[in-house]
Short mmCIF file of C-alpha atoms in Angstrom, two decimals:
data_model
loop_
_atom_site.label_atom_id
_atom_site.label_comp_id
_atom_site.label_asym_id
_atom_site.label_seq_id
_atom_site.Cartn_x
_atom_site.Cartn_y
_atom_site.Cartn_z
CA MET A 1 35.36 13.39 -39.49
CA HIS A 2 34.28 9.71 -39.57
CA GLY A 3 35.91 6.77 -37.92
CA HIS A 4 38.98 6.83 -35.72
CA GLY A 5 42.23 8.50 -36.50
CA GLY A 6 40.65 11.21 -38.69
CA TYR A 7 40.30 9.04 -41.83
CA ASP A 8 37.23 8.98 -44.02
CA SER A 9 35.81 5.87 -45.70
CA ASP A 10 32.76 5.20 -47.78
CA PHE A 11 32.20 1.67 -46.29
CA SER A 12 32.20 2.67 -42.55
CA ASP A 13 28.39 3.10 -42.33
CA ASP A 14 27.77 -0.28 -43.93
CA GLU A 15 30.06 -2.00 -41.43
CA HIS A 16 28.24 -0.44 -38.44
CA CYS A 17 24.85 -1.45 -39.80
CA GLY A 18 26.00 -5.07 -40.19
CA GLU A 19 27.24 -5.27 -36.60
CA SER A 20 23.95 -3.90 -35.17
CA SER A 21 21.86 -6.38 -37.17
CA LYS A 22 24.02 -9.26 -35.94
CA ARG A 23 23.53 -8.12 -32.33
CA LYS A 24 19.76 -7.97 -32.80
CA LYS A 25 19.69 -11.50 -34.17
CA ARG A 26 21.74 -12.72 -31.22
CA THR A 27 19.40 -11.10 -28.67
CA VAL A 28 16.34 -12.61 -30.41
CA GLU A 29 17.93 -16.07 -30.42
CA ASP A 30 18.91 -15.72 -26.76
CA ASP A 31 15.37 -14.68 -25.85
CA LEU A 32 13.95 -17.71 -27.65
CA LEU A 33 16.35 -20.03 -25.82
CA LEU A 34 15.69 -18.47 -22.40
CA LYS A 35 11.93 -18.32 -22.87
CA LYS A 36 10.01 -20.58 -20.46
CA PRO A 37 6.98 -22.61 -21.57
CA PHE A 38 4.57 -20.91 -19.11
CA GLN A 39 5.92 -17.40 -19.83
CA LYS A 40 3.62 -15.15 -21.81
CA GLU A 41 4.71 -12.87 -24.62
CA LYS A 42 5.78 -9.35 -23.83
CA HIS A 43 3.40 -6.69 -24.96
CA GLY A 44 5.23 -3.76 -26.24
CA LYS A 45 2.02 -1.95 -26.94
CA VAL A 46 -0.88 -1.00 -24.63
CA ALA A 47 -2.32 -3.97 -22.70
CA HIS A 48 -5.55 -5.53 -23.89
CA LYS A 49 -8.72 -5.17 -21.76
CA GLN A 50 -8.91 -8.91 -21.14
CA VAL A 51 -5.33 -9.01 -19.84
CA ALA A 52 -6.04 -6.07 -17.52
CA ALA A 53 -9.20 -7.77 -16.19
CA GLU A 54 -7.32 -11.02 -15.48
CA LEU A 55 -4.63 -9.13 -13.57
CA LEU A 56 -7.28 -7.33 -11.49
CA ASP A 57 -9.06 -10.60 -10.72
CA ARG A 58 -5.79 -12.14 -9.54
CA GLU A 59 -5.07 -9.22 -7.23
CA GLU A 60 -8.61 -9.33 -5.80
CA ALA A 61 -8.41 -13.10 -5.21
CA ARG A 62 -5.06 -12.67 -3.47
CA ASN A 63 -6.45 -9.94 -1.20
CA ARG A 64 -9.54 -12.04 -0.44
CA ARG A 65 -7.38 -15.03 0.47
CA PHE A 66 -5.25 -12.97 2.86
CA HIS A 67 -8.43 -11.53 4.38
CA LEU A 68 -9.93 -15.00 4.99
CA ILE A 69 -6.71 -16.35 6.48
CA ALA A 70 -6.61 -13.44 8.93
CA MET A 71 -10.19 -14.25 10.07
CA ASP A 72 -11.22 -16.51 12.93
CA ALA A 73 -13.13 -19.76 12.21
CA TYR A 74 -16.39 -18.30 13.54
CA GLN A 75 -15.95 -15.02 11.59
CA ARG A 76 -15.23 -17.00 8.43
CA HIS A 77 -18.37 -19.07 8.98
CA THR A 78 -20.57 -15.99 9.47
CA LYS A 79 -19.11 -14.37 6.33
CA PHE A 80 -19.90 -17.43 4.22
CA VAL A 81 -23.43 -17.57 5.65
CA ASN A 82 -24.00 -13.89 4.92
CA ASP A 83 -22.69 -14.29 1.36
CA TYR A 84 -24.96 -17.28 0.80
CA ILE A 85 -28.03 -15.36 2.04
CA LEU A 86 -27.02 -12.37 -0.11
CA TYR A 87 -26.71 -14.35 -3.34
CA TYR A 88 -29.27 -17.15 -2.90
CA GLY A 89 -31.74 -15.64 -0.41
CA GLY A 90 -33.21 -17.26 2.72
CA LYS A 91 -33.41 -16.64 6.47
CA ARG A 92 -30.70 -16.58 9.06
CA GLU A 93 -32.73 -18.86 11.36
CA ASP A 94 -32.37 -21.69 8.87
CA PHE A 95 -28.61 -21.74 9.52
CA ARG A 96 -28.88 -21.90 13.30
CA ARG A 97 -27.85 -25.34 14.57
CA SER A 98 -29.83 -27.08 17.32
CA GLY A 99 -27.89 -27.65 20.54
CA GLU A 100 -30.03 -30.57 21.77
CA ASN A 101 -27.40 -33.23 21.05
CA ASP A 102 -24.44 -31.18 22.28
CA LYS A 103 -22.32 -32.89 24.96
CA THR A 104 -19.43 -31.70 27.07
CA ASP A 105 -16.63 -33.91 28.40
CA MET A 106 -18.37 -34.17 31.77
CA ASP A 107 -21.57 -35.38 30.10
CA VAL A 108 -19.62 -38.09 28.27
CA ILE A 109 -17.87 -39.14 31.52
CA ARG A 110 -21.20 -39.31 33.40
CA GLU A 111 -22.71 -41.54 30.72
CA ASN A 112 -19.76 -43.98 30.52
CA HIS A 113 -18.42 -43.84 34.10
CA ARG A 114 -18.04 -47.08 36.08
CA PHE A 115 -17.44 -47.52 39.82
CA LEU A 116 -15.06 -50.43 39.09
CA TRP A 117 -13.64 -51.34 35.67
CA ASN A 118 -13.28 -55.05 34.76
CA GLU A 119 -11.43 -56.71 31.90
CA GLU A 120 -14.77 -57.28 30.12
CA ASP A 121 -15.51 -53.54 30.24
CA GLU A 122 -12.21 -52.78 28.49
CA MET A 123 -12.86 -55.10 25.52
CA ASP A 124 -14.73 -52.75 23.14
CA MET A 125 -13.39 -49.28 23.82
CA ASN A 126 -14.48 -46.21 21.87
CA TRP A 127 -13.28 -42.67 22.51
CA GLU A 128 -16.05 -42.01 25.06
CA LYS A 129 -15.14 -45.07 27.15
CA ARG A 130 -11.44 -44.23 26.87
CA LEU A 131 -12.17 -40.75 28.25
CA ALA A 132 -14.15 -42.22 31.17
CA LYS A 133 -11.38 -44.77 31.87
CA LYS A 134 -8.76 -42.01 31.87
CA TYR A 135 -10.82 -40.09 34.44
CA TYR A 136 -11.23 -43.29 36.53
CA ASP A 137 -7.45 -43.86 36.61
CA LYS A 138 -6.94 -40.43 38.19
CA LEU A 139 -9.23 -41.21 41.17
CA PHE A 140 -7.90 -42.37 44.57
CA LYS A 141 -9.47 -45.66 45.65
CA GLU A 142 -8.37 -46.18 49.26
CA TYR A 143 -11.31 -44.52 51.07
CA CYS A 144 -14.76 -43.47 49.83
CA ILE A 145 -16.91 -40.37 50.20
CA ALA A 146 -20.44 -41.31 51.30
CA ASP A 147 -23.87 -39.74 50.86
CA LEU A 148 -25.94 -40.71 53.94
CA SER A 149 -28.91 -38.41 53.34
CA ARG A 150 -31.29 -41.39 52.74
CA TYR A 151 -30.01 -43.64 55.52
CA LYS A 152 -33.56 -44.28 56.84
CA GLU A 153 -34.43 -45.95 53.53
CA ASN A 154 -31.24 -48.06 53.77
CA LYS A 155 -29.87 -46.37 50.64
CA PHE A 156 -26.33 -45.04 50.44
CA GLY A 157 -24.23 -43.41 47.75
CA PHE A 158 -20.46 -43.88 47.47
CA ARG A 159 -17.80 -42.40 45.23
CA TRP A 160 -14.00 -42.35 45.10
CA ARG A 161 -11.96 -39.37 46.23
CA VAL A 162 -10.48 -36.64 44.03
CA GLU A 163 -6.94 -35.23 44.37
CA LYS A 164 -8.14 -32.09 46.21
CA GLU A 165 -9.94 -34.20 48.83
CA VAL A 166 -6.87 -36.37 49.35
CA ILE A 167 -4.69 -33.26 49.89
CA SER A 168 -7.20 -31.71 52.33
CA GLY A 169 -7.64 -35.06 54.18
CA LYS A 170 -11.37 -35.39 53.52
CA GLY A 171 -12.48 -39.00 53.96
CA GLN A 172 -9.41 -40.08 55.96
CA PHE A 173 -8.55 -37.45 58.60
CA PHE A 174 -12.00 -35.84 58.41
CA CYS A 175 -15.39 -37.55 58.34
CA GLY A 176 -16.17 -39.32 55.05
CA ASN A 177 -19.76 -38.08 54.90
CA LYS A 178 -19.98 -35.36 52.26
CA CYS A 179 -22.01 -33.10 54.59
CA CYS A 180 -19.81 -33.59 57.69
CA ASP A 181 -16.32 -32.29 58.52
CA LYS A 182 -15.74 -33.66 62.02
CA LYS A 183 -12.26 -34.74 62.98
CA GLU A 184 -12.74 -36.47 66.37
CA GLY A 185 -13.94 -39.99 67.11
CA LEU A 186 -13.39 -41.39 63.62
CA LYS A 187 -13.90 -45.11 62.96
CA SER A 188 -13.10 -47.23 59.91
CA TRP A 189 -15.92 -49.31 58.40
CA GLU A 190 -15.95 -51.96 55.69
CA VAL A 191 -19.18 -52.00 53.64
CA ASN A 192 -20.37 -54.43 50.97
CA PHE A 193 -21.66 -51.91 48.44
CA GLY A 194 -24.31 -53.32 46.09
CA TYR A 195 -25.26 -51.15 43.11
CA VAL A 196 -26.82 -51.30 39.63
CA GLU A 197 -24.69 -49.96 36.77
CA HIS A 198 -25.66 -50.00 33.07
CA GLY A 199 -28.35 -52.58 33.82
CA GLU A 200 -26.00 -54.92 35.78
CA LYS A 201 -25.97 -55.75 39.49
CA ARG A 202 -22.52 -55.47 41.05
CA ASN A 203 -20.89 -55.63 44.48
CA ALA A 204 -17.76 -53.97 45.85
CA LEU A 205 -16.05 -53.88 49.25
CA VAL A 206 -15.58 -50.28 50.29
CA LYS A 207 -13.69 -48.60 53.16
CA LEU A 208 -15.10 -45.60 55.05
CA ARG A 209 -13.96 -43.27 57.82
CA LEU A 210 -16.91 -41.83 59.75
CA CYS A 211 -17.53 -39.98 62.99
CA GLN A 212 -19.86 -41.34 65.70
CA GLU A 213 -23.05 -39.70 64.38
CA CYS A 214 -22.42 -40.74 60.78
CA SER A 215 -21.42 -44.27 61.82
CA PHE A 216 -24.79 -44.48 63.64
CA LYS A 217 -26.51 -43.54 60.38
CA LEU A 218 -24.49 -46.15 58.48
CA ASN A 219 -25.43 -48.87 61.02
CA PHE A 220 -29.06 -47.77 61.36
CA TYR A 221 -30.52 -51.14 60.22
CA HIS A 222 -27.66 -53.60 60.78
CA ARG A 223 -24.12 -53.25 62.01
CA ARG A 224 -21.28 -53.20 59.50
CA LYS A 225 -17.81 -54.61 60.03
CA GLU A 226 -15.48 -52.29 61.88
CA VAL A 227 -11.91 -52.25 60.60
CA LYS A 228 -9.11 -51.88 63.11
CA SER A 229 -5.64 -50.99 62.04
CA LYS A 230 -3.21 -53.90 61.83
CA LYS A 231 -0.42 -51.80 63.29
CA ARG A 232 -2.26 -51.42 66.57
CA LYS A 233 -2.96 -55.17 66.71
CA ASN A 234 0.66 -55.95 66.01
CA LYS A 235 1.75 -53.44 68.64
CA ALA A 236 -0.61 -54.98 71.20
CA LYS A 237 0.66 -58.49 70.38
CA LYS A 238 4.25 -57.30 70.64
CA ASP A 239 3.53 -55.59 73.96
CA CYS A 240 1.88 -58.77 75.33
CA GLU A 241 4.78 -60.90 74.16
CA GLU A 242 7.30 -58.47 75.60
CA SER A 243 5.45 -58.36 78.93
CA SER A 244 5.25 -62.19 79.06
CA HIS A 245 8.97 -62.41 78.24
CA LYS A 246 9.72 -59.87 80.93
CA LYS A 247 7.60 -61.78 83.47
CA SER A 248 9.28 -65.10 82.61
CA ARG A 249 12.68 -63.46 82.88
CA LEU A 250 11.81 -61.92 86.23
CA SER A 251 10.43 -65.22 87.55
CA SER A 252 13.55 -67.10 86.39
CA MET A 253 15.75 -64.43 87.95
CA GLU A 254 13.80 -64.65 91.20
CA GLU A 255 14.07 -68.45 91.24
CA THR A 256 17.82 -68.34 90.61
CA SER A 257 18.23 -65.71 93.30
CA LYS A 258 16.18 -67.81 95.73
CA LYS A 259 18.28 -70.89 94.95
CA LYS A 260 21.44 -68.89 95.43
CA ASP A 261 20.08 -67.52 98.70
CA LYS A 262 19.21 -71.07 99.85
CA GLY A 263 22.70 -72.33 98.88
CA HIS A 264 24.32 -69.44 100.68
CA SER A 265 22.15 -69.99 103.76
CA SER A 266 22.88 -73.78 103.84
CA SER A 267 26.62 -73.16 103.36
CA LYS A 268 26.48 -70.52 106.05
CA LYS A 269 24.62 -72.91 108.37
CA SER A 270 27.15 -75.71 107.74
CA GLU A 271 29.98 -73.27 108.26
CA ASN A 272 28.34 -72.03 111.45
CA SER A 273 27.77 -75.59 112.69
CA LEU A 274 31.37 -76.52 111.89
CA ASN A 275 32.57 -73.40 113.56
CA GLN A 276 30.40 -74.20 116.57
CA ASN A 277 31.70 -77.80 116.74
CA SER A 278 35.27 -76.63 116.44
CA ASP A 279 34.63 -74.02 119.05
CA GLU A 280 33.07 -76.61 121.37
CA GLU A 281 35.96 -79.02 120.83
CA GLU A 282 38.42 -76.27 121.48
CA GLY A 283 36.46 -75.23 124.53
CA THR A 284 36.32 -78.80 125.85
CA SER A 285 39.95 -79.41 125.13
CA GLU A 286 40.89 -76.20 126.85
CA SER A 287 38.72 -77.02 129.85
CA GLU A 288 40.06 -80.54 130.06
CA LEU A 289 43.61 -79.24 129.85
CA TRP A 290 43.05 -76.96 132.79
CA LYS A 291 41.37 -79.77 134.82
CA GLY A 292 44.34 -82.07 135.05
CA PRO A 293 46.68 -84.43 133.18
CA VAL A 294 45.55 -86.34 130.09
CA PRO A 295 44.35 -89.91 130.90
CA GLU A 296 46.64 -92.67 129.60
CA THR A 297 45.07 -95.50 127.54
CA ASP A 298 46.56 -99.04 127.42
CA GLU A 299 47.40 -100.29 123.95
CA LYS A 300 46.70 -103.88 124.92
CA SER A 301 43.15 -103.21 126.02
CA GLN A 302 42.44 -101.42 122.69
CA ARG A 303 43.81 -104.38 120.69
CA LYS A 304 41.63 -106.84 122.61
CA LYS A 305 38.56 -104.75 121.95
CA SER A 306 39.27 -104.69 118.24
CA ASN A 307 39.79 -108.47 118.12
CA CYS A 308 36.52 -109.09 119.92
CA ALA A 309 34.72 -106.90 117.48
CA CYS A 310 36.14 -108.91 114.53
CA ILE A 311 35.06 -112.24 116.07
#
């Protein structure tokens, strides 16, 4: 039985063959349209040796790349050196670098450090000077730390304080000498520090806090200027002014009180004298009353007396 519905036909096979050929043509055309320019042809047969070798090389290169990426910089360097010696020959000592010119950050700072930075020093700045300037900005420049080990030669070393020394109080609440940690009897000194830096002579005014022994070492040849706190001076001035004001007030109060006392005494005296006079008059009048009758005065005689006085 061929076909559907149980009917036979002699042309059924030809129709099926035509449909299959049309489908094949369509698939080939679609493959040509969808083919990319970098896409290689499909090998239906066994792969060629060259193609297999290329695929292996790609896989090896990919594995090598992943292996190198996983390595550290130093491990990668040693691998390349070993490969070079393996293929080209040579000694391992030839690849060892000399560490004579190696410098750390501290070496760079020591070479380019300045005690005080001016505008001229900041004109031509390279990375080494910028590093030294950055370190200088972090220092605390109120009090100095001194090296008085060569005080008999009249040579002193000064440097600014670091954050740890500021927190611990070294140089302000403890003696500023680097080998001394005394806390009692500290004095402030102002020193004109002359030094040579990068072939230039420079001067700087520096403040120090030293104990009695270290201040003796500092003033071994000639005495430096002692700095006294302005607060104490102001307090002393204020105390003197207040005491003078108090004295003037007291003196003025005493004078006013004396004047008042004098006024009271004079008024009391006048009152007493008046009282005495009144008492005497009353006493006399009373005594006269008890003696006898009051004497009569003639009006005529009084008038004559007054007229004589006018003439």
